[in-house]
Amino acid sequence: MKDLIRSLACALLLALPAIASPVKLVVDFKDDVSEDDVKDTEREIGAALRLNSVMYRSTKITTAMVDSGSVAKIISEIEGDWDIQSVEVSQVYRAVSEGADFDIPNDPYLAKQAWHFDMINLPQAWRLGTGKGATVAVLDTGVTGPNSKYPQMPDLKNTCFVNGYDFAADTEDPYDVQSHGTHVASTIAESTNNSLGGVGIAFNACIMPVKVLSDEGMGDTADIAEGIRFAADNGAHVINMSLGGGGFSQVMQDAIAYAVEKNVLIFCAAGNAGRGTIEYPAGMEGCLAVSAVGPDRKLAPYSSYGKDPKGEKGLFIAAPGGNKQDFGEDGGVWQSTVNPEDSNEWGMFSYQGTSMATPMAAGSAALLVSILGPGTDREDVMTYMTSTADNVDSHKYGAGVLNLGAAAQAASGDGSSKLSIVWAVALFILVAIFVAGKKVFG
């Protein structure tokens, strides 16, 4: 009997990877397929078919998660159906970009940025990706880019820009004279290893400057909502909204839902009121709320935390935002930006706020997109960020403090890491079977 138990255990162990590893099946229907035909196929394969994107009307491409052990059987059963053009297992493609071609960048202000970038293990992440292929929309006070009426900041000249818009003034030049938006953009993609200024997290990503706040730093619901939709419609993979203070807005919530449906990651500042309630829009469904920590990895005194005013939605993650109250100027987040006193000049400035923590998360997401590929599901990026965060036992930090280095490592070794988990589970079951057999049979 013991031999039988051992044999069964080994068989189970060998079978587990197939059982525990669902795969994505791509089903491409013919253009004239009906909803009833799609539902018939769902019943046939025993799994729900998801419209791959808003392009379904023209592509008729759907996906389904199915058990890996049944893939061959499913394909053989449905690939001959008259309404199916093709069916296959989804494959993963990586961005062509590799890691950084330097060990330590030569930017002179890197030392001042060390505390916050070391905290998220940025140098480790750079070995695996640099943001190439990802686009981040910065919804803020603007970012002075190419072809602006103001000189482009020198340390953004090597940064990729795509066309944006100024919704505050209804112009095509989303310039920044206030400095907030440029500081945020620099955290995400400041030109790096160019012997100038500081560094950016995903320095090979593209910035889409979307000005939704005026030169005084104020913006209204309609402008922000349209800015979100503009970003989603024009290829943004990530949206950064370092803004807040207003109440709930259904118009904005609808715009956020629209962007989420288009697979866009939206990072929002939790707020600087130091309360146990996160502000809107961070508290809206679809926004990934970010709280701020200082150099000591503790929640900054100003950072809001907890859940939204309705008590339904909590923080996503915490990231370095600075704490100048306890650590002085060096305790802030240092980035290049426009001089708020003279928009023709620029410099390195130390700012603090959940506004600074949010682009830490947004830039990290862009770097992960460059590793996984621009078509990656937003949920996968979110999972890598939360599952690798440095856990802190408090609702003040969401999933924990951002650890981009660990997230990038996990993303780059996706298949092997999942398989390791499967085998760990298999080993646990195997041991349990042996223990149970020993108790029963002596």
XYZ file of C-alpha atoms in Angstrom:
442
model
C 0.000 0.000 0.000
C 2.863 2.339 0.748
C 4.208 1.768 -2.747
C 0.789 2.616 -4.141
C 0.685 5.881 -2.209
C 4.154 6.779 -3.422
C 3.186 6.019 -7.012
C 0.044 8.130 -6.742
C 2.002 10.962 -5.165
C 4.577 10.953 -7.941
C 1.875 10.883 -10.588
C 0.178 13.843 -8.917
C 3.468 15.695 -8.715
C 4.126 15.232 -12.409
C 0.605 16.277 -13.295
C 0.485 19.392 -11.151
C 2.272 21.849 -13.494
C -0.297 21.148 -16.200
C -3.190 21.452 -13.741
C -1.940 24.571 -12.034
C -0.804 26.506 -15.100
C -3.715 27.980 -17.056
C -2.821 29.355 -20.468
C -4.361 32.028 -22.642
C -6.099 30.810 -25.781
C -6.607 33.260 -28.667
C -9.787 32.655 -30.682
C -10.122 34.772 -33.827
C -13.684 34.638 -35.164
C -14.711 35.419 -38.711
C -15.973 38.946 -39.315
C -19.634 37.949 -39.599
C -19.769 35.949 -36.356
C -22.847 36.497 -34.179
C -23.069 36.805 -30.405
C -24.896 33.479 -30.285
C -22.034 31.812 -32.170
C -19.546 33.201 -29.646
C -21.643 31.912 -26.757
C -21.841 28.485 -28.416
C -18.043 28.427 -28.570
C -17.845 29.386 -24.891
C -20.015 26.416 -24.008
C -17.928 24.177 -26.246
C -14.606 25.086 -24.602
C -16.058 25.461 -21.116
C -14.534 28.899 -20.525
C -15.543 32.531 -20.854
C -14.330 34.399 -23.956
C -13.089 37.916 -23.315
C -13.069 40.591 -26.002
C -9.393 41.335 -26.400
C -9.856 45.094 -26.777
C -12.093 47.838 -28.117
C -10.947 46.736 -31.569
C -13.175 43.636 -31.350
C -15.725 45.083 -33.791
C -13.175 44.983 -36.566
C -10.858 42.164 -35.451
C -13.265 39.706 -33.728
C -10.323 38.546 -31.599
C -11.177 37.037 -28.202
C -9.176 35.288 -25.489
C -9.942 32.673 -22.860
C -8.006 31.208 -19.945
C -8.087 27.418 -20.164
C -6.391 24.525 -18.388
C -3.090 23.710 -20.076
C -3.902 20.014 -20.055
C -6.966 20.533 -22.216
C -5.519 22.943 -24.783
C -4.838 20.374 -27.512
C -8.297 18.860 -27.144
C -10.025 22.256 -27.261
C -8.098 23.387 -30.346
C -8.807 20.171 -32.206
C -12.519 20.445 -31.412
C -13.120 24.044 -32.451
C -10.500 24.946 -35.079
C -12.686 23.472 -37.797
C -15.829 25.394 -36.791
C -17.159 27.472 -39.683
C -17.289 30.691 -37.617
C -13.669 30.494 -36.369
C -10.857 31.909 -38.460
C -8.043 30.628 -36.251
C -7.344 29.423 -32.724
C -3.968 29.229 -31.005
C -2.150 29.512 -27.700
C -1.138 33.109 -26.935
C 2.587 33.793 -27.094
C 4.592 36.353 -25.155
C 6.743 38.858 -27.016
C 9.266 41.076 -25.290
C 10.228 44.633 -26.080
C 13.377 44.770 -28.152
C 15.023 47.064 -25.628
C 17.493 45.636 -23.165
C 18.762 47.024 -19.907
C 20.867 50.134 -19.497
C 24.299 50.209 -21.106
C 25.947 51.725 -18.017
C 26.724 50.538 -14.508
C 26.438 53.903 -12.765
C 25.028 56.886 -14.707
C 27.209 59.985 -14.899
C 24.498 62.525 -14.027
C 25.956 64.949 -11.445
C 22.894 65.147 -9.174
C 22.520 61.384 -8.783
C 23.911 61.544 -5.245
C 21.035 63.775 -4.144
C 18.557 61.357 -5.679
C 20.194 58.298 -4.154
C 17.891 57.862 -1.159
C 14.683 57.611 -3.129
C 15.976 55.656 -6.115
C 17.963 53.245 -3.953
C 14.832 52.677 -1.863
C 12.981 51.277 -4.884
C 16.078 49.382 -6.103
C 16.168 51.299 -9.378
C 19.749 50.328 -10.379
C 18.733 46.651 -10.283
C 15.693 47.376 -12.466
C 17.801 49.243 -15.047
C 19.661 46.009 -15.842
C 16.382 44.614 -17.168
C 14.524 47.544 -18.739
C 14.579 51.296 -19.261
C 11.033 52.117 -20.381
C 11.525 51.796 -24.143
C 8.192 51.238 -25.885
C 6.084 52.671 -23.049
C 4.233 56.007 -23.106
C 3.317 57.880 -19.937
C 0.763 60.694 -20.013
C 1.492 63.350 -17.397
C -1.785 65.107 -16.532
C -0.530 68.156 -14.695
C 0.572 71.776 -15.130
C 2.184 70.869 -18.433
C 5.663 69.816 -19.517
C 7.661 72.096 -21.775
C 8.691 69.845 -24.633
C 9.881 70.275 -28.211
C 8.368 73.076 -30.330
C 7.091 74.974 -27.298
C 7.097 78.744 -26.956
C 9.410 78.241 -23.960
C 12.871 76.637 -24.134
C 12.834 72.906 -23.502
C 14.594 71.954 -20.301
C 18.091 70.694 -21.219
C 17.742 67.481 -19.235
C 14.624 66.504 -21.185
C 16.143 67.055 -24.629
C 17.080 63.390 -24.996
C 13.712 62.268 -23.649
C 11.101 60.941 -26.063
C 8.006 63.152 -26.357
C 4.725 62.440 -28.124
C 2.113 65.069 -28.927
C 0.023 66.271 -26.013
C -2.515 69.008 -25.469
C -3.325 71.937 -23.186
C -6.913 71.468 -21.999
C -6.630 74.354 -19.558
C -6.189 76.886 -22.374
C -7.317 74.797 -25.370
C -4.026 75.014 -27.234
C -1.600 72.474 -28.661
C 1.326 73.727 -26.556
C 1.136 72.128 -23.065
C 4.023 74.232 -21.728
C 4.825 74.440 -18.021
C 5.679 77.633 -16.156
C 4.516 76.393 -12.746
C 7.221 73.628 -12.516
C 5.087 70.906 -10.888
C 4.343 68.956 -14.089
C 7.927 69.039 -15.318
C 9.220 67.815 -11.952
C 6.785 64.886 -12.206
C 7.804 64.128 -15.803
C 11.483 64.234 -14.838
C 10.963 61.584 -12.174
C 9.444 59.363 -14.849
C 11.786 59.947 -17.794
C 14.454 62.593 -17.231
C 17.302 62.113 -19.699
C 19.880 59.848 -18.061
C 23.622 59.191 -18.321
C 24.115 62.462 -20.187
C 26.410 64.239 -17.678
C 23.599 66.672 -16.867
C 21.143 67.116 -13.998
C 19.663 63.938 -12.562
C 18.156 60.663 -13.724
C 14.675 59.362 -14.527
C 13.181 55.975 -13.689
C 12.089 54.902 -17.183
C 14.337 57.265 -19.122
C 13.650 55.626 -22.491
C 9.874 55.913 -22.134
C 7.926 58.595 -23.998
C 6.235 61.464 -22.171
C 2.819 62.675 -23.320
C 2.324 66.140 -21.777
C -1.370 66.727 -21.070
C -1.971 70.072 -19.396
C -5.127 69.934 -17.285
C -4.022 72.403 -14.593
C -3.536 76.119 -15.240
C -0.341 78.092 -14.736
C -1.569 78.622 -11.172
C -1.930 74.882 -10.642
C -5.718 74.678 -10.714
C -7.928 72.605 -12.999
C -11.573 71.627 -13.355
C -13.479 68.380 -13.795
C -14.156 68.690 -17.520
C -10.533 69.401 -18.439
C -9.198 66.521 -16.358
C -11.820 64.091 -17.687
C -11.047 65.053 -21.280
C -7.333 64.795 -20.565
C -7.807 61.216 -19.351
C -9.748 60.275 -22.487
C -7.200 62.028 -24.718
C -4.376 60.029 -23.164
C -6.269 56.749 -23.499
C -7.152 57.452 -27.144
C -3.625 58.439 -28.107
C -1.633 55.456 -26.958
C -0.735 56.090 -23.331
C 0.104 52.916 -21.416
C 0.290 54.794 -18.118
C -1.377 57.962 -16.802
C 0.070 59.979 -13.918
C -2.272 62.275 -12.010
C -0.435 64.074 -9.228
C -3.503 66.148 -8.440
C -6.470 66.080 -6.090
C -8.504 68.032 -3.581
C -11.932 68.022 -5.193
C -14.904 65.792 -4.438
C -16.218 62.792 -6.299
C -17.012 63.411 -9.981
C -19.047 61.003 -12.095
C -17.712 62.620 -15.263
C -14.165 61.926 -14.142
C -15.062 58.445 -12.921
C -16.512 57.635 -16.340
C -13.328 58.878 -18.017
C -11.203 56.717 -15.701
C -13.365 53.678 -16.461
C -12.961 54.411 -20.181
C -9.168 54.453 -19.842
C -9.122 51.285 -17.738
C -11.199 49.554 -20.413
C -8.417 50.506 -22.821
C -5.886 48.777 -20.563
C -4.339 51.992 -19.201
C -2.709 52.089 -15.759
C -3.742 55.222 -13.836
C -1.688 56.335 -10.825
C -3.111 59.020 -8.532
C -1.763 60.956 -5.557
C -3.394 59.928 -2.265
C -3.354 63.527 -1.029
C -1.288 65.771 1.249
C -3.788 66.430 4.059
C -2.211 63.881 6.385
C -5.603 62.286 7.035
C -6.767 58.697 7.220
C -8.838 59.232 4.077
C -7.472 59.362 0.539
C -8.635 62.178 -1.703
C -10.326 62.121 -5.106
C -9.575 61.193 -7.830
C -7.260 58.713 -6.032
C -10.324 57.305 -4.277
C -12.168 56.630 -7.542
C -12.459 53.112 -8.921
C -9.695 52.467 -11.437
C -7.201 54.889 -9.877
C -4.158 53.322 -8.214
C -3.687 55.483 -5.126
C -0.123 56.151 -3.960
C 0.930 57.322 -0.491
C 4.339 58.848 0.288
C 7.217 57.769 2.499
C 10.322 59.655 3.537
C 13.990 58.573 3.678
C 13.235 56.498 6.808
C 10.665 54.418 4.850
C 7.915 55.675 7.140
C 4.747 57.436 6.009
C 5.506 61.128 5.457
C 3.741 63.469 7.937
C 1.656 65.096 5.187
C 0.650 61.900 3.356
C -2.990 60.844 3.371
C -3.730 57.138 3.684
C -6.542 54.695 4.392
C -9.620 54.438 2.161
C -11.739 56.790 0.061
C -14.445 58.884 1.805
C -16.995 56.110 1.189
C -14.734 53.609 2.934
C -14.650 51.287 -0.070
C -11.312 51.642 -1.881
C -7.859 51.690 -0.319
C -4.292 52.479 -1.279
C -2.478 50.626 -4.027
C 1.119 51.137 -2.921
C 3.512 53.517 -1.151
C 6.531 55.168 -2.784
C 9.213 57.746 -1.939
C 7.667 61.206 -1.779
C 10.038 62.988 0.585
C 9.996 64.332 4.136
C 11.693 67.709 4.389
C 10.102 68.380 7.782
C 12.360 65.818 9.455
C 15.240 65.546 6.975
C 15.572 69.021 5.455
C 16.051 69.761 1.757
C 18.011 66.558 1.225
C 14.939 64.645 2.394
C 12.940 65.830 -0.592
C 12.679 64.304 -4.060
C 15.267 65.972 -6.284
C 14.465 66.333 -9.983
C 15.159 68.789 -12.769
C 12.356 71.217 -13.516
C 11.466 74.678 -14.724
C 12.402 77.501 -12.388
C 9.011 78.694 -11.085
C 10.446 82.214 -10.875
C 11.574 82.258 -14.507
C 10.172 79.773 -17.024
C 13.176 80.321 -19.303
C 15.469 78.774 -16.696
C 15.694 75.349 -15.103
C 17.407 73.660 -12.168
C 17.355 70.788 -9.703
C 14.665 71.321 -7.075
C 13.748 69.383 -3.943
C 9.965 68.859 -3.721
C 7.893 66.674 -1.444
C 4.365 65.296 -1.616
C 2.260 62.407 -2.778
C 2.645 64.257 -6.092
C 6.258 63.090 -6.053
C 5.468 59.542 -4.911
C 2.949 59.015 -7.712
C 5.421 59.329 -10.634
C 7.718 56.933 -8.783
C 4.960 54.348 -9.235
C 3.996 55.504 -12.740
C 7.604 55.466 -13.951
C 8.055 52.021 -12.432
C 4.982 50.779 -14.284
C 6.426 52.138 -17.542
C 9.671 50.280 -16.937
C 7.717 47.059 -16.315
C 5.730 47.624 -19.524
C 9.040 47.828 -21.397
C 10.051 44.449 -19.965
C 6.723 42.706 -20.512
C 5.762 44.367 -23.792
C 3.371 47.283 -24.489
C 0.430 44.911 -25.040
C 0.686 43.499 -21.521
C -2.507 43.429 -19.469
C -2.538 46.206 -16.855
C -3.469 43.671 -14.186
C -0.185 41.845 -14.752
C 1.822 45.025 -14.137
C -0.205 45.717 -10.996
C 0.399 42.191 -9.727
C 4.167 42.443 -10.189
C 4.211 45.739 -8.301
C 2.090 44.595 -5.361
C 3.463 41.061 -5.011
C 7.060 42.309 -4.748
C 6.460 45.397 -2.597
C 8.288 45.545 0.717
C 5.461 44.608 3.052
C 4.643 46.964 5.882
C 2.006 45.950 8.415
C -0.224 49.000 8.056
C -3.047 50.315 5.887
C -0.917 53.412 5.389
C 1.173 51.724 2.700
C -1.226 49.722 0.538
C 0.598 46.597 -0.643
C 3.796 47.979 0.860
C 6.700 50.181 -0.220
C 7.488 49.976 -3.940
C 10.411 47.695 -4.838
C 10.926 48.162 -8.574
C 14.073 46.051 -8.667
C 12.198 43.020 -7.356
C 9.214 43.695 -9.622
C 11.450 43.936 -12.695
C 13.220 40.720 -11.746
C 9.902 38.915 -11.329
C 8.579 40.288 -14.627
C 11.694 39.294 -16.548
C 11.515 35.742 -15.186
C 7.759 35.356 -15.466
C 7.562 31.756 -16.611
C 10.216 30.338 -14.296
C 8.867 32.121 -11.232
C 5.356 30.791 -11.803
C 6.700 27.308 -12.353
C 8.651 27.505 -9.098
C 5.433 28.260 -7.248
C 3.742 25.283 -8.890
C 6.544 22.955 -7.883
C 6.538 24.331 -4.350
C 2.834 23.532 -4.072
C 3.461 20.094 -5.546
C 6.204 19.381 -3.029
C 3.931 20.436 -0.170
C 1.194 18.042 -1.335
C 3.724 15.248 -1.803
C 5.021 15.645 1.745
C 1.455 15.746 3.072
C 0.649 12.475 1.287
C 3.727 10.752 2.723
C 2.901 11.986 6.231
C -0.695 10.804 5.895
C 0.452 7.411 4.589
C 2.870 6.987 7.447
C 0.174 7.660 10.022
C -2.243 5.203 8.433
C 0.127 2.331 7.591
C 2.890 2.791 10.149
